[in-house]
Amino acid sequence: MQQPQETMLLKGNEAIALAAIRCGCDGFFGYPITPQSEILETLCKEKPWETTGMTVLQAESELASINMVYAGGATGKKVMTSSSSPGVALMQEGITYMAGAEIPGVIVNVQRGGPGLGTIQPSQADYFQSTRGGGNGDYEVIVLAPSSVQEMADFIGLAFELAFRYRNPALILSDGVIGQMMEKVVLPPQQPRLTEAEIAQRYPWAATGRSKNRGSNYFTSLELHPEAQEKHNLHLQEKYARIRKNEVRYEEYQCEDATYLIVAFGSAARMAQKAIEDLRKKGIRAGMLRPITLWPFPSERIAQLSTQVKGILCTEINAGQMVQDIRLAVEGRTPVFHYGRLGGMVPTPDEIENALTEMIDNFSNENHE
Amino acid sequence: MKTLQDILQPQNLVYTKPTLMNDRPMHYCPGCSHGMVHKMVAEIIEEMNLTDHTIGICPVGCAVFAYNYLDIDWIEAAHGRAPACASAVSRMWPGHLVFTYQGDGDFACIGTGESIHAMNRGENITIIFINNAIYGMTGGQMAPTTLMGMKTSTCPYGRRADLHGFPLKMTEIAATLEGTCYVTRQSVHNVAAIQRAKKAIRKAFTNSLEKRGTSLVEIVSTCNAGWKLSPVEANRWMEQHMFPFYPLGDLKDTTEQQ
Ligand SMILES: Cc1ncc(C[n+]2csc(CCOP(=O)(O)OP(=O)(O)O)c2C)c(N)n1
Ligand code: SF4
Ligand SMILES: [Mg+2]
């Protein structure tokens, strides 16, 4: 089944679908919503059930989709869903159950503006929903933020790898820009789906049917005795500490000599990179840190950089969400500003450039006082 | 006079606990139908030799701890989502027996959407639906299936149409869906009923394995704690009030025609 790598011109949403088939995904369960319906549509057009045997099901709601992912993940299979903001809001029940019962699975959010039905235009306003846990209880979700169509394809495999390594839900937090734009992508080679024997051997915890040589495998997030529930919570916290230690991912752009730092993720990082190119032409030494994992957050690296730079600008397509994590990391060592557009409006590189110049002007005014 | 040792001989064995039932003490109230249905399910899985390829989906409701009692693989669903869970599991393990075990609040209220759509897709699963006309686990509140005039803690003066609407007959709805192959209503209040119910569940499991679509087995049940009746009174009350509104028997059986 191994195919050579293939380069294609694809929308971000299409890249998600094709990469899912190629990474040996066993099941996709989803419900249409703009701006990500092409994921389900592409899968239906590709009909992988005839080739790799992958299941594709249009569920009756996002609530059903995520609960299908919950149970599908419990069988040890690679299962996923995708949606956009209002649909992901509906999925929060299933996500907290996955976290509680330690079930792996992948969720893709191609964000649009909110609150409520909001708009179908791009947004990054679900940062809190993703990194703070939109559901109930003390839990964390691994959050990957792609900033290119290539990363849409690459992060599917990575998300499954992390989800299974830690038995935890993993979320790809994309947005309408990345979902809809077309870029050249190198798709991964086709991986075979795991066989029943491979699943039983690799994932002895999975619900595969109780064989004679093991006891019952069951999945629950319920524990009526508070002592036992606290113990379970502490176990989860220990796991989250390991993820924080091992899985922080970020990318730096021209940070070596930077006196000003921009922190941006996803599509906002694309605009910020262009702004930095222009600022550098004007002699302003700006650099960028782009968190790839929004949880675990690259707090340590941002703390280090905060001692090197005169100020940090966080640009997001929201009213200021990630900026709070930056401030927590910086602990007042350097001023932190925010620039964002809301409700489906996307900041341009010019706007970001202006925001940074304004920040610098503020400093020089203060220094003269 | 026979001694105890004389009596405890294999040839005298008339009843034994199914080996799939764990030794844990059950939390069900004495007289509750849940215990009886659990035992039947254990017996059938054992008799059909399905232990190593059965996955049960348990609900939120009094049966939430089913995984503590039946020694098979289980996935506990969020309240009402068992049919969505079962849909995925049956597609992930198409050769397995996949069944849900749900109360009326779970199956016919908070999970109505998941229930109807799983059945309408004709998922190859069995749904065992314990209709006790009340929310047992949370202490006896009104259920979608609570009878008119019946008192619960959230309709303490009796269910009234103008305040609470009408009891929902999900099993009748299920029978109209193209995806269901077998829809039946049973009870476990006496030996004959238990035998009929057991036959029904066995048939439903067979349908699931043979991929004929969704089978729904409603068990009209007692919740003597919620109804505030003794076990004997609860059975009598069920016969007098529940059976006329929820008549027992098959509502649909497409497998007979084949
Ligand atoms: C989302 C959610 N809402 C409410 C509850 C509380 N709750 C637990 S069980 C239950 C009702 C169960 O009744 P039923 O399904 O009839 O089962 P029974 O206990 O009668 O067998 C409710 C409302 C919950 N656990 N989750
Ligand atoms: S509360 Fe009702 S349903 Fe629950 S165990 Fe007791 S009798 Fe059974
Ligand atoms: Mg009930």
XYZ file of C-alpha atoms and ligand atoms in Angstrom:
662
model
C 0.000 0.000 0.000
C 3.025 2.309 0.367
C 2.798 5.117 -2.172
C 5.427 7.696 -2.934
C 4.982 11.173 -1.493
C 2.816 13.301 -3.684
C 2.789 17.057 -4.185
C -0.613 18.612 -4.790
C -2.293 22.006 -4.838
C -4.937 21.801 -2.124
C -7.203 23.767 0.170
C -6.373 23.340 3.841
C -9.614 21.461 4.362
C -8.870 19.064 1.515
C -5.382 18.480 2.895
C -6.901 17.421 6.229
C -9.144 14.894 4.493
C -6.452 13.376 2.265
C -3.889 13.262 5.060
C -6.418 11.512 7.303
C -6.891 8.724 4.777
C -3.138 8.435 4.274
C -2.230 8.240 7.928
C -4.368 5.127 8.312
C -7.325 6.784 9.998
C -10.096 4.280 10.801
C -13.076 6.569 11.072
C -14.318 10.100 10.498
C -17.591 11.295 12.016
C -18.761 14.807 11.210
C -21.573 17.249 10.587
C -21.500 19.993 7.927
C -20.623 23.562 8.894
C -18.886 26.377 7.018
C -15.923 26.967 6.619
C -14.880 23.303 6.898
C -17.512 21.262 5.059
C -14.934 20.355 2.394
C -13.338 17.965 4.891
C -16.411 15.721 5.011
C -17.159 16.364 1.328
C -13.642 15.427 0.226
C -13.763 12.251 2.281
C -17.134 11.296 0.790
C -15.795 11.932 -2.700
C -12.632 9.909 -2.034
C -14.722 7.000 -0.602
C -11.845 5.512 1.411
C -14.160 2.726 2.653
C -13.478 1.116 -0.730
C -9.704 1.476 -0.474
C -8.291 1.617 3.043
C -11.531 0.521 4.709
C -11.867 3.824 6.575
C -15.386 4.629 7.824
C -16.858 8.035 6.915
C -20.153 8.913 8.551
C -22.227 12.078 8.418
C -23.626 12.130 11.938
C -26.882 13.750 13.067
C -25.080 16.455 15.051
C -21.706 17.443 16.447
C -22.873 15.987 19.733
C -23.252 12.616 18.051
C -19.979 13.034 16.107
C -17.876 13.612 19.192
C -19.528 10.775 21.072
C -18.764 8.540 18.098
C -15.152 9.676 18.396
C -15.289 8.978 22.144
C -16.452 5.397 21.642
C -14.461 4.802 18.450
C -11.298 5.900 20.267
C -12.108 3.500 23.090
C -11.913 0.611 20.602
C -8.269 1.538 19.950
C -9.024 2.853 16.464
C -7.788 6.117 14.985
C -10.933 8.199 14.794
C -11.534 11.899 14.266
C -14.058 14.616 13.668
C -13.956 18.141 12.333
C -16.156 21.171 12.729
C -16.141 24.915 13.122
C -16.646 27.015 16.230
C -20.389 26.597 17.019
C -20.094 22.875 16.301
C -17.027 22.541 18.512
C -18.950 24.328 21.272
C -21.467 21.498 21.055
C -18.658 18.919 21.261
C -17.347 20.037 24.618
C -19.329 17.345 26.440
C -17.614 14.559 24.512
C -14.188 16.150 24.817
C -14.294 16.281 28.615
C -15.548 12.673 28.688
C -12.613 11.675 26.460
C -10.206 13.450 28.788
C -11.796 11.855 31.861
C -11.882 8.330 30.454
C -8.453 8.788 28.782
C -9.600 8.083 25.256
C -7.486 9.178 22.264
C -9.038 10.970 19.312
C -8.543 13.950 17.029
C -10.782 17.002 16.666
C -10.262 19.656 14.002
C -11.687 23.157 14.554
C -11.625 25.419 11.481
C -12.591 28.517 13.441
C -15.062 31.194 12.432
C -16.113 34.388 14.173
C -18.445 34.319 17.188
C -20.026 34.532 19.668
C -23.136 32.513 18.890
C -23.717 31.782 15.242
C -21.263 34.610 14.575
C -19.975 34.699 11.044
C -18.532 32.261 8.540
C -15.372 34.386 8.214
C -12.074 33.350 9.868
C -11.340 33.926 13.543
C -9.097 32.741 16.367
C -11.623 33.457 19.083
C -11.772 29.827 20.268
C -8.317 29.986 21.860
C -9.820 30.004 25.347
C -12.344 27.307 24.442
C -9.483 25.105 23.216
C -6.798 25.738 25.811
C -8.911 26.321 28.903
C -11.180 23.333 28.373
C -14.664 24.278 27.186
C -16.100 21.350 29.112
C -16.331 20.636 32.823
C -13.575 19.532 35.143
C -9.793 19.820 35.469
C -8.507 18.621 32.125
C -6.260 19.584 29.242
C -6.467 19.031 25.513
C -3.346 18.924 23.320
C -3.790 21.819 20.874
C -1.856 22.128 17.591
C -2.090 25.336 15.534
C -1.225 24.912 11.832
C -0.240 28.023 9.899
C -0.060 26.515 6.410
C -1.847 23.962 4.283
C 1.233 21.753 4.634
C 0.860 21.820 8.399
C -2.838 20.939 8.076
C -1.684 17.724 6.396
C 1.282 17.106 8.719
C -0.569 17.722 11.966
C -3.164 15.003 11.383
C -0.511 12.328 11.782
C 1.118 14.216 14.657
C -2.207 14.712 16.445
C -2.962 10.979 16.291
C 0.533 10.163 17.492
C 0.190 12.455 20.522
C -3.402 11.418 21.228
C -2.383 7.757 21.428
C 0.917 8.369 23.221
C -0.924 10.123 26.055
C -4.426 8.645 25.655
C -5.858 12.134 25.440
C -7.908 14.148 22.954
C -5.818 16.229 20.550
C -7.257 19.278 18.792
C -6.066 20.916 15.607
C -7.004 24.579 15.981
C -7.133 26.015 12.498
C -9.215 28.837 11.062
C -11.143 29.804 7.957
C -8.053 31.313 6.321
C -5.977 28.126 6.499
C -9.006 25.941 5.801
C -9.966 27.768 2.616
C -6.641 28.879 1.125
C -4.809 26.792 -1.487
C -1.114 25.943 -1.259
C 1.275 23.321 -2.473
C 1.338 20.330 -0.138
C 3.452 17.226 0.070
C 1.109 14.505 1.245
C 2.429 11.691 3.432
C 2.677 8.191 1.931
C -0.267 5.873 2.526
C 0.035 4.013 5.834
C -1.959 0.814 6.303
C -4.658 0.828 8.987
C -3.805 -1.263 12.038
C -5.170 -4.798 12.118
C -7.255 -6.151 14.995
C -4.234 -8.118 16.259
C -1.994 -5.035 16.098
C -4.539 -2.982 18.044
C -4.898 -5.659 20.722
C -1.116 -5.858 21.048
C -0.333 -2.115 20.974
C -3.304 -0.912 22.986
C -4.023 -3.520 25.661
C -6.446 -1.031 27.221
C -8.760 -0.935 24.182
C -12.322 -2.279 24.061
C -11.778 -5.085 21.579
C -13.974 -7.718 23.214
C -12.748 -9.418 26.392
C -10.463 -12.304 25.546
C -9.861 -15.175 27.931
C -6.430 -13.915 28.957
C -7.495 -10.558 30.291
C -10.182 -9.002 32.463
C -12.834 -6.572 31.284
C -11.645 -3.357 29.633
C -14.111 -0.632 30.443
C -14.138 3.110 29.961
C -15.696 5.454 32.443
C -15.147 8.903 33.838
C -17.359 8.243 36.868
C -16.058 7.688 40.376
C -18.450 8.255 43.264
C -15.787 8.155 45.988
C -14.017 11.514 46.182
C -10.744 9.910 47.342
C -10.649 7.767 44.218
C -11.710 10.644 41.980
C -8.955 12.806 43.432
C -6.463 10.023 42.758
C -7.660 9.834 39.156
C -7.358 13.608 38.848
C -3.821 13.516 40.222
C -2.951 10.833 37.700
C -4.278 13.083 34.924
C -2.309 16.028 36.283
C 0.863 13.927 36.321
C 0.214 13.041 32.676
C -0.364 16.709 31.795
C 2.942 17.580 33.476
C 4.689 15.024 31.247
C 3.040 16.513 28.163
C 4.127 20.003 29.243
C 7.672 18.731 29.655
C 7.931 16.795 26.394
C 5.625 18.201 23.772
C 6.040 21.980 23.595
C 6.479 22.970 19.949
C 7.105 26.389 18.449
C 8.910 28.059 15.577
C 11.120 31.142 15.711
C 11.583 33.666 12.947
C 14.457 36.172 13.151
C 14.554 36.091 16.938
C 18.380 35.945 17.287
C 18.925 39.710 17.208
C 15.334 40.830 17.817
C 14.657 43.846 20.010
C 10.891 43.499 19.528
C 9.018 40.220 19.557
C 5.744 39.351 17.913
C 3.947 36.270 19.165
C 1.292 34.928 16.811
C -0.150 31.537 15.873
C -1.906 30.060 12.850
C -2.932 32.419 10.071
C -2.110 35.495 12.200
C 1.522 34.309 12.155
C 1.468 34.468 8.345
C 0.448 38.148 8.448
C 2.959 38.841 11.232
C 5.804 37.285 9.246
C 5.088 39.634 6.341
C 4.961 42.583 8.759
C 8.366 41.599 10.175
C 9.898 41.468 6.688
C 8.700 45.047 6.092
C 9.785 46.254 9.545
C 13.261 44.813 9.043
C 13.549 46.765 5.761
C 12.941 49.874 7.844
C 15.708 48.870 10.261
C 13.457 47.699 13.079
C 14.754 44.432 14.483
C 11.534 42.515 14.958
C 11.277 38.756 15.320
C 8.476 36.256 15.823
C 7.749 33.301 18.021
C 4.962 31.144 16.635
C 3.530 28.679 19.140
C 2.704 25.426 17.356
C 1.328 23.807 20.485
C -1.084 26.222 22.143
C -1.339 23.692 24.937
C 1.269 22.939 26.150
C 2.204 26.601 25.703
C 5.859 27.601 25.013
C 5.943 29.675 28.210
C 9.570 28.945 29.015
C 10.915 30.131 25.668
C 8.761 33.258 25.793
C 10.075 33.959 29.300
C 13.663 33.665 28.002
C 12.984 35.966 25.065
C 11.265 38.494 27.333
C 14.655 39.283 28.899
C 16.156 39.965 25.467
C 13.492 42.231 23.919
C 12.138 45.679 24.754
C 8.526 44.681 24.217
C 6.214 41.944 22.963
C 3.270 42.351 20.620
C 0.732 39.550 20.481
C -1.310 39.580 17.303
C -4.389 37.393 17.217
C -7.669 37.319 15.351
C -9.587 37.852 18.568
C -9.996 40.369 21.390
C -6.926 39.189 23.326
C -6.802 35.596 24.471
C -3.320 34.107 23.942
C -1.942 37.423 25.203
C -2.956 36.289 28.695
C -0.708 33.230 28.458
C 2.124 35.449 27.244
C 1.668 37.812 30.202
C 1.685 34.833 32.568
C 4.952 33.652 31.005
C 6.577 37.102 30.965
C 5.649 37.954 34.563
C 6.044 41.678 33.976
C 9.656 41.485 32.741
C 8.748 43.345 29.573
C 5.614 45.164 28.372
C 3.148 43.013 26.438
C 0.702 44.515 23.945
C -2.076 43.047 21.907
C -3.374 43.754 18.453
C -6.379 41.924 17.035
C -9.338 42.177 14.714
C -12.687 40.676 15.602
C -15.776 39.040 14.255
C -14.282 37.612 11.083
C -12.033 40.557 10.160
C -8.407 39.528 9.656
C -5.508 41.903 10.473
C -3.336 42.892 7.498
C 0.478 42.946 7.659
C 0.272 46.764 7.456
C -1.949 46.916 10.507
C 0.448 44.705 12.436
C 3.377 46.833 11.327
C 1.559 49.955 12.518
C 0.677 48.318 15.817
C 4.339 47.510 16.444
C 5.500 50.981 15.417
C 2.939 52.489 17.789
C 4.217 50.254 20.565
C 7.770 51.480 19.917
C 6.584 55.118 19.865
C 4.927 54.562 23.234
C 8.236 53.414 24.662
C 10.188 56.419 23.377
C 7.521 58.818 24.726
C 7.736 57.140 28.125
C 11.534 57.347 28.079
C 11.441 61.131 27.466
C 9.137 61.770 30.421
C -32.594 -36.974 56.439
C -30.379 -35.599 53.642
C -27.402 -33.563 54.713
C -26.354 -30.367 52.979
C -23.530 -32.297 51.338
C -26.039 -34.768 49.894
C -27.968 -31.914 48.330
C -24.948 -30.039 46.943
C -24.405 -32.473 44.073
C -24.066 -31.581 40.387
C -27.089 -33.679 39.447
C -29.240 -31.584 41.777
C -28.186 -28.304 40.216
C -31.220 -26.344 39.050
C -29.784 -22.835 38.940
C -26.395 -21.225 38.792
C -25.114 -17.696 38.560
C -23.876 -16.909 35.045
C -20.069 -16.914 35.052
C -20.099 -13.494 33.358
C -21.721 -11.981 36.466
C -19.097 -10.657 38.859
C -19.311 -11.317 42.581
C -19.652 -7.629 43.424
C -22.784 -6.795 45.416
C -25.227 -4.963 43.148
C -26.353 -1.482 44.083
C -29.829 -2.003 42.641
C -32.770 -1.771 45.014
C -34.388 -5.100 45.881
C -37.242 -5.692 43.440
C -35.750 -3.511 40.705
C -35.938 -4.880 37.165
C -32.371 -3.826 36.321
C -30.825 -6.757 38.211
C -32.960 -9.305 36.400
C -32.192 -7.863 32.958
C -28.452 -7.770 33.741
C -28.546 -11.444 34.599
C -30.399 -12.289 31.385
C -27.893 -10.378 29.273
C -25.005 -12.192 30.985
C -26.656 -15.563 30.399
C -27.332 -14.884 26.730
C -23.809 -13.647 25.956
C -22.444 -16.727 27.673
C -24.842 -19.106 25.937
C -24.131 -17.542 22.545
C -20.393 -17.748 23.268
C -19.895 -14.053 22.493
C -17.766 -12.903 25.436
C -14.680 -12.115 23.387
C -16.468 -10.088 20.780
C -19.131 -8.198 22.655
C -18.981 -4.532 23.582
C -21.667 -3.066 25.802
C -22.446 0.633 26.038
C -23.801 1.573 29.441
C -25.864 4.673 30.141
C -26.094 7.398 32.681
C -28.884 6.235 34.941
C -29.134 3.505 37.550
C -27.341 1.119 35.150
C -24.313 3.398 35.006
C -22.234 0.786 36.853
C -23.188 -2.123 34.588
C -19.457 -2.520 33.931
C -19.014 -3.519 37.560
C -21.372 -6.461 37.201
C -20.921 -7.973 33.732
C -17.464 -9.222 32.900
C -17.294 -7.970 29.297
C -15.747 -4.906 27.635
C -17.808 -1.763 28.243
C -17.845 1.871 27.240
C -19.830 4.182 29.453
C -21.548 6.861 27.390
C -22.458 10.387 28.406
C -26.154 10.758 29.296
C -28.193 9.786 26.227
C -25.286 9.298 23.823
C -25.106 5.507 23.955
C -26.645 4.982 20.479
C -24.039 7.330 18.921
C -21.305 5.438 20.777
C -22.704 2.090 19.672
C -22.928 3.298 16.055
C -19.212 4.050 16.038
C -18.215 0.840 17.816
C -20.256 -1.335 15.489
C -18.613 0.365 12.505
C -15.165 -0.003 14.059
C -15.708 -3.677 14.981
C -18.229 -4.861 12.388
C -17.978 -8.492 13.513
C -18.806 -7.756 17.152
C -22.039 -7.768 19.101
C -22.649 -4.164 20.134
C -25.532 -3.322 22.438
C -26.654 -0.368 24.516
C -28.439 -0.624 27.838
C -30.439 2.540 28.581
C -33.142 3.950 30.826
C -36.100 6.020 29.653
C -34.466 9.341 30.532
C -31.342 8.320 28.678
C -32.927 6.727 25.600
C -36.177 8.670 25.241
C -35.356 12.138 26.564
C -31.846 13.573 26.563
C -30.721 11.075 23.911
C -33.808 11.160 21.668
C -31.833 12.530 18.733
C -29.076 9.948 18.994
C -31.639 7.156 19.524
C -33.795 7.993 16.508
C -30.891 8.560 14.154
C -28.969 5.438 15.138
C -32.134 3.369 14.621
C -32.977 5.188 11.412
C -29.516 4.495 10.014
C -30.204 0.860 10.765
C -27.061 0.494 12.824
C -26.406 -3.195 13.494
C -26.858 -2.826 17.226
C -29.288 -3.900 19.933
C -30.847 -1.337 22.245
C -32.134 -2.626 25.567
C -34.477 0.048 26.850
C -35.451 -0.112 30.538
C -38.683 1.842 30.814
C -39.539 2.407 34.460
C -41.409 5.655 33.783
C -39.162 7.596 36.137
C -35.635 8.881 36.700
C -34.447 6.289 39.182
C -30.878 7.393 39.637
C -31.488 11.039 40.433
C -34.198 10.220 42.945
C -37.515 9.830 41.187
C -38.149 12.781 38.897
C -40.586 12.840 35.973
C -39.466 10.919 32.890
C -40.640 11.285 29.282
C -42.480 7.990 29.862
C -44.149 8.969 33.169
C -47.851 8.095 32.911
C -50.602 10.717 33.026
C -51.576 11.337 36.621
C -48.493 9.538 37.959
C -46.741 11.321 40.832
C -43.000 11.949 40.822
C -40.838 14.457 42.692
C -41.110 16.961 39.815
C -44.830 16.359 39.220
C -45.812 15.789 42.859
C -49.511 16.381 42.113
C -49.480 13.987 39.180
C -48.508 14.398 35.521
C -50.803 16.820 33.696
C -50.909 17.415 29.960
C -51.088 21.210 30.289
C -48.027 21.346 32.537
C -45.943 18.395 31.400
C -47.115 17.146 28.037
C -47.715 13.509 27.273
C -45.818 10.264 27.844
C -43.633 9.410 24.862
C -43.927 6.029 23.169
C -40.434 5.767 21.701
C -40.878 2.093 20.897
C -43.892 2.862 18.707
C -41.807 5.539 16.959
C -38.956 3.056 16.508
C -41.307 0.618 14.794
C -42.036 3.198 12.071
C -38.357 3.648 11.193
C -36.979 1.833 8.169
C -33.724 1.064 9.937
C -35.223 -1.110 12.675
C -35.657 -4.822 12.017
C -37.077 -5.945 15.331
C -38.987 -3.859 17.857
C -40.527 -5.512 20.862
C -41.851 -4.667 24.311
C -41.280 -7.128 27.136
C -41.268 -7.309 30.914
C -39.578 -9.363 33.625
C -42.257 -9.456 36.327
C -42.795 -13.247 36.341
C -41.119 -16.408 35.116
C -43.035 -16.617 31.851
C -42.306 -12.960 31.077
C -38.627 -13.466 31.875
C -38.475 -16.365 29.447
C -40.147 -14.328 26.697
C -37.858 -11.361 27.346
C -34.821 -13.573 27.224
C -35.914 -15.001 23.890
C -36.421 -11.465 22.601
C -32.940 -10.299 23.625
C -31.391 -13.416 22.126
C -33.215 -12.727 18.870
C -32.097 -9.091 18.935
C -28.464 -10.101 19.471
C -28.728 -12.574 16.587
C -30.112 -9.810 14.336
C -27.192 -7.562 15.280
C -24.638 -10.251 14.476
C -26.401 -10.986 11.192
C -26.451 -7.250 10.353
C -30.181 -6.958 9.828
C -30.448 -3.431 11.260
C -31.343 -2.083 14.690
C -33.224 -4.178 17.231
C -35.006 -2.481 20.099
C -36.090 -4.431 23.162
C -38.076 -2.313 25.593
C -38.454 -3.829 29.029
C -41.355 -2.295 30.940
C -39.754 -2.195 34.366
C -40.319 -1.433 37.998
C -38.612 1.236 40.020
C -40.052 0.415 43.387
C -37.809 2.965 45.113
C -38.915 5.767 42.808
C -42.507 4.657 42.796
C -42.360 4.304 46.604
C -43.893 0.827 46.531
C -42.769 -2.544 47.864
C -41.394 -4.931 45.231
C -44.643 -6.920 45.180
C -46.805 -3.785 45.020
C -44.590 -2.360 42.277
C -45.118 -5.429 40.102
C -48.863 -5.201 40.654
C -48.886 -1.467 39.899
C -46.928 -2.094 36.712
C -49.430 -4.697 35.547
C -52.378 -2.440 36.357
C -51.076 0.883 35.026
C -48.034 0.421 32.806
C -49.115 -2.537 30.673
C -52.371 -0.928 29.439
C -50.412 2.104 28.172
C -47.291 0.193 27.143
C -48.771 -3.084 25.826
C -46.375 -6.029 25.697
C -45.481 -7.921 22.524
C -43.713 -7.487 19.201
C -44.359 -4.203 17.385
C -42.246 -5.072 14.373
C -40.357 -8.113 13.200
C -39.017 -8.072 9.683
C -36.869 -11.111 10.395
C -39.907 -13.408 10.503
C -40.771 -12.651 6.887
C -37.437 -13.840 5.562
C -25.897 15.853 31.013
C -26.499 15.266 32.232
N -27.675 15.744 32.673
C -28.227 15.201 33.788
C -27.614 14.186 34.468
C -28.242 13.647 35.728
N -28.878 12.341 35.549
C -28.231 11.220 35.866
S -29.166 9.845 35.621
C -30.477 10.783 35.116
C -31.785 10.145 34.749
C -31.729 8.703 34.531
O -32.985 8.191 34.326
P -33.228 6.967 33.397
O -32.483 7.121 32.132
O -34.696 6.753 33.267
O -32.516 5.754 34.168
P -32.960 4.986 35.489
O -32.094 5.511 36.581
O -34.416 5.243 35.715
O -32.677 3.556 35.180
C -30.163 12.132 35.135
C -31.112 13.187 34.752
C -26.373 13.736 33.961
N -25.675 12.766 34.552
N -25.854 14.271 32.839
S -33.838 3.675 42.044
Fe -35.311 2.503 40.833
S -34.247 1.997 38.930
Fe -32.700 2.609 40.420
S -32.015 0.727 41.387
Fe -33.638 1.530 42.666
S -35.499 0.574 41.915
Fe -33.937 0.291 40.345
Mg -35.938 5.414 34.228
